[in-house]
PDB file of C-alpha atoms in Angstrom:
ATOM      1  CA  MET N  64     -27.139   4.504 -13.734  1.00 62.00           C
ATOM      2  CA  GLY N  65     -24.596   2.867 -11.524  1.00 68.00           C
ATOM      3  CA  PRO N  66     -24.888   1.924  -7.921  1.00 83.00           C
ATOM      4  CA  ASP N  67     -25.473   4.601  -5.172  1.00 90.00           C
ATOM      5  CA  PRO N  68     -22.277   5.962  -3.612  1.00 93.00           C
ATOM      6  CA  VAL N  69     -21.251   4.968  -0.179  1.00 96.00           C
ATOM      7  CA  LEU N  70     -18.606   5.939   2.190  1.00 97.00           C
ATOM      8  CA  ALA N  71     -15.796   3.503   2.089  1.00 97.00           C
ATOM      9  CA  LEU N  72     -12.550   3.493   4.328  1.00 98.00           C
ATOM     10  CA  GLY N  73      -9.246   2.103   2.914  1.00 96.00           C
ATOM     11  CA  LEU N  74      -6.230   1.077   5.058  1.00 97.00           C
ATOM     12  CA  MET N  75      -2.753   0.528   3.795  1.00 94.00           C
ATOM     13  CA  SER N  76       0.484  -0.606   5.596  1.00 94.00           C
ATOM     14  CA  GLY N  77       3.015  -0.676   2.748  1.00 84.00           C
ATOM     15  CA  THR N  78       6.502  -2.128   2.068  1.00 82.00           C
ATOM     16  CA  SER N  79       8.251   0.943   3.705  1.00 81.00           C
ATOM     17  CA  MET N  80       6.834  -0.050   6.981  1.00 88.00           C
ATOM     18  CA  ASP N  81       6.583   3.720   7.990  1.00 87.00           C
ATOM     19  CA  GLY N  82       3.000   3.529   9.110  1.00 94.00           C
ATOM     20  CA  ILE N  83      -0.611   3.305   8.321  1.00 97.00           C
ATOM     21  CA  ASP N  84      -2.413   5.359   5.535  1.00 96.00           C
ATOM     22  CA  ALA N  85      -6.118   5.614   6.152  1.00 98.00           C
ATOM     23  CA  ALA N  86      -8.415   7.235   3.551  1.00 97.00           C
ATOM     24  CA  LEU N  87     -12.278   7.794   3.628  1.00 98.00           C
ATOM     25  CA  ILE N  88     -13.839   8.161   0.127  1.00 96.00           C
ATOM     26  CA  GLU N  89     -17.263   8.443  -1.260  1.00 96.00           C
ATOM     27  CA  THR N  90     -17.365   5.879  -4.210  1.00 93.00           C
ATOM     28  CA  ASP N  91     -19.909   3.770  -6.340  1.00 90.00           C
ATOM     29  CA  GLY N  92     -17.094   1.236  -6.624  1.00 85.00           C
ATOM     30  CA  GLN N  93     -16.736   2.031 -10.384  1.00 82.00           C
ATOM     31  CA  ALA N  94     -16.148   5.522 -11.766  1.00 80.00           C
ATOM     32  CA  LYS N  95     -16.947   7.894  -8.828  1.00 86.00           C
ATOM     33  CA  VAL N  96     -14.102   8.359  -6.208  1.00 89.00           C
ATOM     34  CA  GLN N  97     -14.495  11.453  -4.104  1.00 92.00           C
ATOM     35  CA  PRO N  98     -11.928  11.978  -1.385  1.00 94.00           C
ATOM     36  CA  VAL N  99     -13.387  12.957   2.034  1.00 97.00           C
ATOM     37  CA  ALA N 100     -10.468  12.734   4.493  1.00 97.00           C
ATOM     38  CA  PHE N 101      -7.049  11.239   4.969  1.00 97.00           C
ATOM     39  CA  VAL N 102      -4.733  10.497   7.890  1.00 97.00           C
ATOM     40  CA  THR N 103      -1.392   8.855   8.351  1.00 96.00           C
ATOM     41  CA  GLN N 104      -0.308   7.240  11.671  1.00 96.00           C
ATOM     42  CA  ALA N 105       3.490   6.491  11.922  1.00 94.00           C
ATOM     43  CA  TYR N 106       4.619   3.292  13.535  1.00 95.00           C
ATOM     44  CA  ASP N 107       6.771   3.631  16.586  1.00 94.00           C
ATOM     45  CA  PRO N 108      10.438   2.377  16.083  1.00 91.00           C
ATOM     46  CA  ALA N 109      10.021  -0.663  18.408  1.00 95.00           C
ATOM     47  CA  PHE N 110       6.940  -1.800  16.305  1.00 96.00           C
ATOM     48  CA  ARG N 111       8.536  -1.149  13.146  1.00 93.00           C
ATOM     49  CA  ARG N 112      11.558  -3.302  14.196  1.00 93.00           C
ATOM     50  CA  ARG N 113       9.301  -6.224  15.154  1.00 96.00           C
ATOM     51  CA  LEU N 114       7.342  -5.851  11.821  1.00 96.00           C
ATOM     52  CA  ALA N 115      10.665  -5.896   9.935  1.00 93.00           C
ATOM     53  CA  GLU N 116      11.724  -9.013  11.761  1.00 95.00           C
ATOM     54  CA  ALA N 117       8.505 -10.769  10.642  1.00 96.00           C
ATOM     55  CA  VAL N 118       8.949  -9.720   6.996  1.00 94.00           C
ATOM     56  CA  ALA N 119      12.570 -10.941   7.150  1.00 94.00           C
ATOM     57  CA  SER N 120      11.573 -14.405   8.641  1.00 95.00           C
ATOM     58  CA  GLY N 121       8.246 -14.596   6.699  1.00 94.00           C
ATOM     59  CA  ARG N 122       6.498 -15.473  10.117  1.00 94.00           C
ATOM     60  CA  ALA N 123       4.648 -13.563  12.567  1.00 94.00           C
ATOM     61  CA  GLY N 124       3.169 -14.472  15.898  1.00 93.00           C
ATOM     62  CA  VAL N 125      -0.419 -13.940  17.068  1.00 96.00           C
ATOM     63  CA  ALA N 126       0.566 -11.035  19.287  1.00 97.00           C
ATOM     64  CA  LEU N 127       2.153  -9.033  16.380  1.00 97.00           C
ATOM     65  CA  GLU N 128      -0.964  -9.573  14.276  1.00 97.00           C
ATOM     66  CA  GLU N 129      -3.278  -8.428  17.143  1.00 98.00           C
ATOM     67  CA  GLU N 130      -1.023  -5.327  17.706  1.00 98.00           C
ATOM     68  CA  LEU N 131      -0.957  -4.498  13.894  1.00 98.00           C
ATOM     69  CA  THR N 132      -4.769  -4.902  13.893  1.00 98.00           C
ATOM     70  CA  ARG N 133      -5.390  -2.639  16.916  1.00 98.00           C
ATOM     71  CA  LYS N 134      -3.091   0.060  15.316  1.00 98.00           C
ATOM     72  CA  HIS N 135      -5.427   0.031  12.251  1.00 98.00           C
ATOM     73  CA  ALA N 136      -8.348   0.415  14.513  1.00 98.00           C
ATOM     74  CA  ASP N 137      -6.823   3.478  16.144  1.00 98.00           C
ATOM     75  CA  ALA N 138      -6.211   4.794  12.617  1.00 98.00           C
ATOM     76  CA  VAL N 139      -9.900   4.275  11.750  1.00 98.00           C
ATOM     77  CA  ARG N 140     -11.060   6.227  14.908  1.00 98.00           C
ATOM     78  CA  SER N 141      -8.664   8.913  14.301  1.00 97.00           C
ATOM     79  CA  LEU N 142      -9.798   9.282  10.600  1.00 98.00           C
ATOM     80  CA  LEU N 143     -13.460   9.275  11.382  1.00 98.00           C
ATOM     81  CA  GLY N 144     -12.875  12.010  14.232  1.00 97.00           C
ATOM     82  CA  GLU N 145     -10.941  13.997  11.609  1.00 95.00           C
ATOM     83  CA  ALA N 146     -13.916  13.670   9.095  1.00 97.00           C
ATOM     84  CA  GLY N 147     -16.754  14.011  11.657  1.00 97.00           C
ATOM     85  CA  VAL N 148     -18.134  10.893  10.392  1.00 97.00           C
ATOM     86  CA  ASP N 149     -20.006   8.076  12.521  1.00 97.00           C
ATOM     87  CA  ALA N 150     -18.799   4.492  12.061  1.00 97.00           C
ATOM     88  CA  LYS N 151     -22.511   3.435  11.314  1.00 97.00           C
ATOM     89  CA  ASP N 152     -22.403   5.751   8.299  1.00 98.00           C
ATOM     90  CA  VAL N 153     -19.220   3.907   6.711  1.00 98.00           C
ATOM     91  CA  ALA N 154     -20.341   0.930   4.515  1.00 98.00           C
ATOM     92  CA  LEU N 155     -17.152  -1.041   4.703  1.00 97.00           C
ATOM     93  CA  ILE N 156     -13.408  -0.965   5.393  1.00 98.00           C
ATOM     94  CA  GLY N 157     -10.786  -2.247   2.885  1.00 97.00           C
ATOM     95  CA  PHE N 158      -8.086  -3.851   5.074  1.00 97.00           C
ATOM     96  CA  HIS N 159      -4.841  -5.002   3.422  1.00 93.00           C
ATOM     97  CA  GLY N 160      -3.051  -5.855   6.540  1.00 96.00           C
ATOM     98  CA  HIS N 161       0.878  -6.146   6.035  1.00 96.00           C
ATOM     99  CA  THR N 162       2.459  -8.373   3.717  1.00 94.00           C
ATOM    100  CA  ILE N 163       5.280 -10.602   5.246  1.00 95.00           C
ATOM    101  CA  PHE N 164       5.723 -13.072   2.638  1.00 95.00           C
ATOM    102  CA  HIS N 165       5.075 -12.883  -1.068  1.00 92.00           C
ATOM    103  CA  ALA N 166       6.190 -15.573  -3.672  1.00 92.00           C
ATOM    104  CA  PRO N 167       3.579 -15.698  -6.399  1.00 91.00           C
ATOM    105  CA  ALA N 168       5.825 -18.193  -8.420  1.00 92.00           C
ATOM    106  CA  GLU N 169       5.318 -20.768  -5.417  1.00 94.00           C
ATOM    107  CA  ARG N 170       1.526 -19.816  -5.362  1.00 94.00           C
ATOM    108  CA  ARG N 171       2.104 -18.407  -1.818  1.00 94.00           C
ATOM    109  CA  THR N 172       1.411 -15.018  -0.092  1.00 94.00           C
ATOM    110  CA  VAL N 173       0.891 -13.943   3.493  1.00 95.00           C
ATOM    111  CA  GLN N 174      -0.548 -10.834   4.880  1.00 95.00           C
ATOM    112  CA  ILE N 175      -1.091 -10.397   8.647  1.00 97.00           C
ATOM    113  CA  GLY N 176      -4.036  -8.558  10.110  1.00 97.00           C
ATOM    114  CA  ASP N 177      -7.268  -9.808  11.689  1.00 97.00           C
ATOM    115  CA  GLY N 178     -10.326  -8.773   9.605  1.00 97.00           C
ATOM    116  CA  ALA N 179     -12.786 -10.193  12.179  1.00 98.00           C
ATOM    117  CA  LEU N 180     -11.037  -8.389  15.128  1.00 98.00           C
ATOM    118  CA  LEU N 181     -11.020  -5.174  13.154  1.00 98.00           C
ATOM    119  CA  ALA N 182     -14.635  -5.407  12.468  1.00 98.00           C
ATOM    120  CA  LYS N 183     -15.300  -5.990  16.029  1.00 98.00           C
ATOM    121  CA  LEU N 184     -13.099  -3.053  17.183  1.00 98.00           C
ATOM    122  CA  THR N 185     -14.685  -0.536  14.744  1.00 98.00           C
ATOM    123  CA  GLY N 186     -18.292  -1.721  14.309  1.00 98.00           C
ATOM    124  CA  ILE N 187     -17.782  -1.696  10.441  1.00 98.00           C
ATOM    125  CA  ALA N 188     -17.905  -4.441   7.980  1.00 98.00           C
ATOM    126  CA  VAL N 189     -14.335  -5.357   7.004  1.00 98.00           C
ATOM    127  CA  VAL N 190     -13.073  -6.790   3.550  1.00 97.00           C
ATOM    128  CA  ASN N 191      -9.654  -8.297   3.640  1.00 96.00           C
ATOM    129  CA  ASP N 192      -7.301 -10.926   2.212  1.00 94.00           C
ATOM    130  CA  PHE N 193      -7.077  -9.265  -1.249  1.00 92.00           C
ATOM    131  CA  ARG N 194      -4.222 -11.256  -2.605  1.00 92.00           C
ATOM    132  CA  THR N 195      -4.467 -15.003  -1.800  1.00 93.00           C
ATOM    133  CA  ALA N 196      -7.128 -16.111  -4.330  1.00 92.00           C
ATOM    134  CA  ASP N 197      -5.349 -14.422  -7.195  1.00 90.00           C
ATOM    135  CA  VAL N 198      -1.971 -15.907  -6.310  1.00 93.00           C
ATOM    136  CA  ALA N 199      -3.542 -19.392  -5.844  1.00 92.00           C
ATOM    137  CA  ALA N 200      -4.885 -19.078  -9.322  1.00 91.00           C
ATOM    138  CA  GLY N 201      -1.505 -18.164 -10.813  1.00 90.00           C
ATOM    139  CA  GLY N 202      -1.627 -14.414 -10.624  1.00 88.00           C
ATOM    140  CA  GLU N 203       0.924 -12.081  -9.120  1.00 88.00           C
ATOM    141  CA  GLY N 204      -1.433 -10.793  -6.348  1.00 89.00           C
ATOM    142  CA  ALA N 205      -0.151  -7.356  -6.999  1.00 85.00           C
ATOM    143  CA  PRO N 206      -0.243  -4.410  -7.626  1.00 86.00           C
ATOM    144  CA  LEU N 207      -3.730  -3.536  -5.855  1.00 85.00           C
ATOM    145  CA  ALA N 208      -4.078  -0.045  -7.297  1.00 87.00           C
ATOM    146  CA  PRO N 209      -5.140  -0.492 -11.001  1.00 90.00           C
ATOM    147  CA  VAL N 210      -8.780  -0.478 -10.595  1.00 87.00           C
ATOM    148  CA  PHE N 211      -8.540   2.754  -8.627  1.00 88.00           C
ATOM    149  CA  HIS N 212      -6.315   4.156 -11.114  1.00 92.00           C
ATOM    150  CA  ARG N 213      -8.774   3.616 -13.858  1.00 91.00           C
ATOM    151  CA  ALA N 214     -11.538   5.291 -11.915  1.00 88.00           C
ATOM    152  CA  ILE N 215      -9.570   8.410 -11.173  1.00 88.00           C
ATOM    153  CA  ALA N 216      -8.189   8.675 -14.688  1.00 90.00           C
ATOM    154  CA  GLY N 217     -11.733   8.467 -16.178  1.00 83.00           C
ATOM    155  CA  THR N 218     -11.760  11.770 -17.961  1.00 86.00           C
ATOM    156  CA  LEU N 219      -8.113  11.575 -19.310  1.00 92.00           C
ATOM    157  CA  GLU N 220      -7.218  10.866 -22.821  1.00 95.00           C
ATOM    158  CA  LYS N 221      -6.558   7.215 -23.280  1.00 96.00           C
ATOM    159  CA  PRO N 222      -4.398   5.219 -23.529  1.00 97.00           C
ATOM    160  CA  ALA N 223      -2.835   6.521 -20.259  1.00 96.00           C
ATOM    161  CA  ALA N 224      -0.327   5.251 -17.790  1.00 96.00           C
ATOM    162  CA  VAL N 225       0.051   5.664 -13.972  1.00 96.00           C
ATOM    163  CA  LEU N 226       3.170   5.304 -12.139  1.00 95.00           C
ATOM    164  CA  ASN N 227       2.754   4.639  -8.384  1.00 92.00           C
ATOM    165  CA  ILE N 228       6.020   4.847  -6.378  1.00 90.00           C
ATOM    166  CA  GLY N 229       5.610   3.358  -2.894  1.00 86.00           C
ATOM    167  CA  GLY N 230       7.990   1.000  -1.212  1.00 86.00           C
ATOM    168  CA  VAL N 231       7.676  -0.945  -4.371  1.00 88.00           C
ATOM    169  CA  ALA N 232       6.882   0.919  -7.652  1.00 91.00           C
ATOM    170  CA  ASN N 233       4.191  -0.322 -10.013  1.00 92.00           C
ATOM    171  CA  VAL N 234       2.797   1.011 -13.243  1.00 95.00           C
ATOM    172  CA  THR N 235      -0.818   0.792 -14.599  1.00 96.00           C
ATOM    173  CA  TRP N 236      -1.563   1.105 -18.330  1.00 97.00           C
ATOM    174  CA  ILE N 237      -5.114   1.923 -19.323  1.00 96.00           C
ATOM    175  CA  GLY N 238      -6.214   1.178 -22.772  1.00 96.00           C
ATOM    176  CA  ARG N 239      -8.745   3.258 -24.930  1.00 93.00           C
ATOM    177  CA  ASP N 240     -11.411   0.670 -23.931  1.00 91.00           C
ATOM    178  CA  GLY N 241     -10.487   0.709 -20.273  1.00 88.00           C
ATOM    179  CA  ALA N 242      -8.513  -2.431 -20.498  1.00 93.00           C
ATOM    180  CA  LEU N 243      -5.835  -2.734 -17.813  1.00 92.00           C
ATOM    181  CA  LEU N 244      -2.319  -3.952 -17.883  1.00 93.00           C
ATOM    182  CA  ALA N 245      -0.362  -3.523 -14.478  1.00 92.00           C
ATOM    183  CA  PHE N 246       2.685  -4.810 -12.838  1.00 89.00           C
ATOM    184  CA  ASP N 247       5.355  -4.066 -10.314  1.00 87.00           C
ATOM    185  CA  THR N 248       8.430  -2.449 -11.762  1.00 89.00           C
ATOM    186  CA  GLY N 249      10.903  -3.083  -8.867  1.00 86.00           C
ATOM    187  CA  PRO N 250      12.025  -1.169  -5.647  1.00 87.00           C
ATOM    188  CA  GLY N 251      10.559   2.139  -5.105  1.00 89.00           C
ATOM    189  CA  ASN N 252      11.222   4.164  -1.916  1.00 89.00           C
ATOM    190  CA  ALA N 253      12.003   1.020   0.108  1.00 87.00           C
ATOM    191  CA  LEU N 254      15.868   0.815  -0.604  1.00 89.00           C
ATOM    192  CA  ILE N 255      16.512   4.592  -0.010  1.00 89.00           C
ATOM    193  CA  ASP N 256      14.481   4.387   3.260  1.00 88.00           C
ATOM    194  CA  ASP N 257      16.511   1.503   4.544  1.00 88.00           C
ATOM    195  CA  TRP N 258      19.783   3.426   3.590  1.00 91.00           C
ATOM    196  CA  ALA N 259      18.606   6.637   5.225  1.00 92.00           C
ATOM    197  CA  LEU N 260      17.697   4.728   8.365  1.00 89.00           C
ATOM    198  CA  THR N 261      21.132   2.825   8.489  1.00 91.00           C
ATOM    199  CA  HIS N 262      23.156   5.957   7.956  1.00 92.00           C
ATOM    200  CA  THR N 263      21.161   8.791   9.564  1.00 92.00           C
ATOM    201  CA  GLY N 264      18.699   7.291  11.923  1.00 90.00           C
ATOM    202  CA  SER N 265      15.823   8.749   9.960  1.00 88.00           C
ATOM    203  CA  PRO N 266      13.566   6.228   8.134  1.00 83.00           C
ATOM    204  CA  VAL N 267      13.211   8.625   5.159  1.00 86.00           C
ATOM    205  CA  ASP N 268      15.251  11.056   3.060  1.00 90.00           C
ATOM    206  CA  GLN N 269      13.290  14.090   4.125  1.00 89.00           C
ATOM    207  CA  GLY N 270      12.456  16.235   1.064  1.00 91.00           C
ATOM    208  CA  GLY N 271      15.038  14.296  -0.912  1.00 91.00           C
ATOM    209  CA  ARG N 272      17.812  16.530   0.542  1.00 93.00           C
ATOM    210  CA  LEU N 273      20.449  13.647   0.868  1.00 91.00           C
ATOM    211  CA  ALA N 274      19.772  12.507  -2.680  1.00 90.00           C
ATOM    212  CA  ALA N 275      19.789  16.225  -3.967  1.00 94.00           C
ATOM    213  CA  ALA N 276      23.316  16.734  -2.379  1.00 94.00           C
ATOM    214  CA  GLY N 277      24.805  13.905  -4.251  1.00 92.00           C
ATOM    215  CA  ARG N 278      25.775  13.303  -7.853  1.00 95.00           C
ATOM    216  CA  VAL N 279      24.780  10.742 -10.380  1.00 94.00           C
ATOM    217  CA  GLU N 280      27.497   8.024 -11.122  1.00 96.00           C
ATOM    218  CA  GLU N 281      27.092   8.090 -14.884  1.00 97.00           C
ATOM    219  CA  ARG N 282      28.888   4.829 -15.459  1.00 97.00           C
ATOM    220  CA  ILE N 283      26.573   2.897 -13.142  1.00 96.00           C
ATOM    221  CA  LEU N 284      23.579   4.604 -14.473  1.00 95.00           C
ATOM    222  CA  SER N 285      24.490   3.715 -18.116  1.00 97.00           C
ATOM    223  CA  GLU N 286      24.978   0.021 -17.095  1.00 96.00           C
ATOM    224  CA  LEU N 287      21.557   0.040 -15.478  1.00 92.00           C
ATOM    225  CA  ALA N 288      19.866   1.834 -18.413  1.00 94.00           C
ATOM    226  CA  ALA N 289      21.459  -0.764 -20.861  1.00 97.00           C
ATOM    227  CA  ASP N 290      19.458  -3.524 -19.278  1.00 95.00           C
ATOM    228  CA  SER N 291      16.985  -4.949 -21.841  1.00 93.00           C
ATOM    229  CA  TYR N 292      14.150  -4.378 -19.472  1.00 84.00           C
ATOM    230  CA  PHE N 293      14.290  -0.598 -20.142  1.00 82.00           C
TER     231      PHE N 293
END
C-alpha cells in the first residue's frame, strides 16, 4: 500500500513565455496520477516583453518577480474555481516560477518566483526552487518531467520513451525496471514561436498553418540529419 492520494496543484511558466499552465491532480506521489482540472492563462504582450528582457539579461527586479508570482496566484484561483475545489483541500502547490538563467556547466541556475508570497496569497503550502540543488551537485537541473512520465506510463510495455516538446524538447527513457534516463534534446517550439511573433505578430504558428504551407529544404535537412547526434 502506498501513501494516501492528495490533491496537488502544479504551475508551469515555460520557455515559450506564452503564459501559465495550471493543473490540479489527485496523486499519491508515486504511480497514481488522476487529472482533475486544467487551465492556461496567457501573458499579456507587455508582461511577456518584460519577461523576455529578463531572460535575455539573466536578471530580474523584485517588481517583475512579484508580478509573476501574483499572476500565478490568479491562475491558482481560476483553476480552483473551475474545479469547484477549496484551497484548504489542496495539499500543496508545485511552483516552478520562470527560468531566466540556466548554465549547469557553471553550476548556476536562476528561477524567479516568490514561493513564500504565493503561499500567502493562496493559503496553500508551496514547494519551489526545483533545480538549484541538482545543478549545485553537478546535475543539469532539467528536465523536470521524467518522474511524472514514469507514473503515467505505469501500465505501458517497457522499455518506453516519452518525447515532450515544449519551448525546449526533452526525452525520457523508462527501463524495464523503471530506471530513468532523461535529457533535453534541443529547441522545441521556442524558435518557431519567436519566428512567428517576428513575422506575423502572433506568438505561435496557429495549427501549424505556416509550417504546412511551406516545403522542406531537403539539402539543409540532410546536413542536419547527418550530424552524429542523430
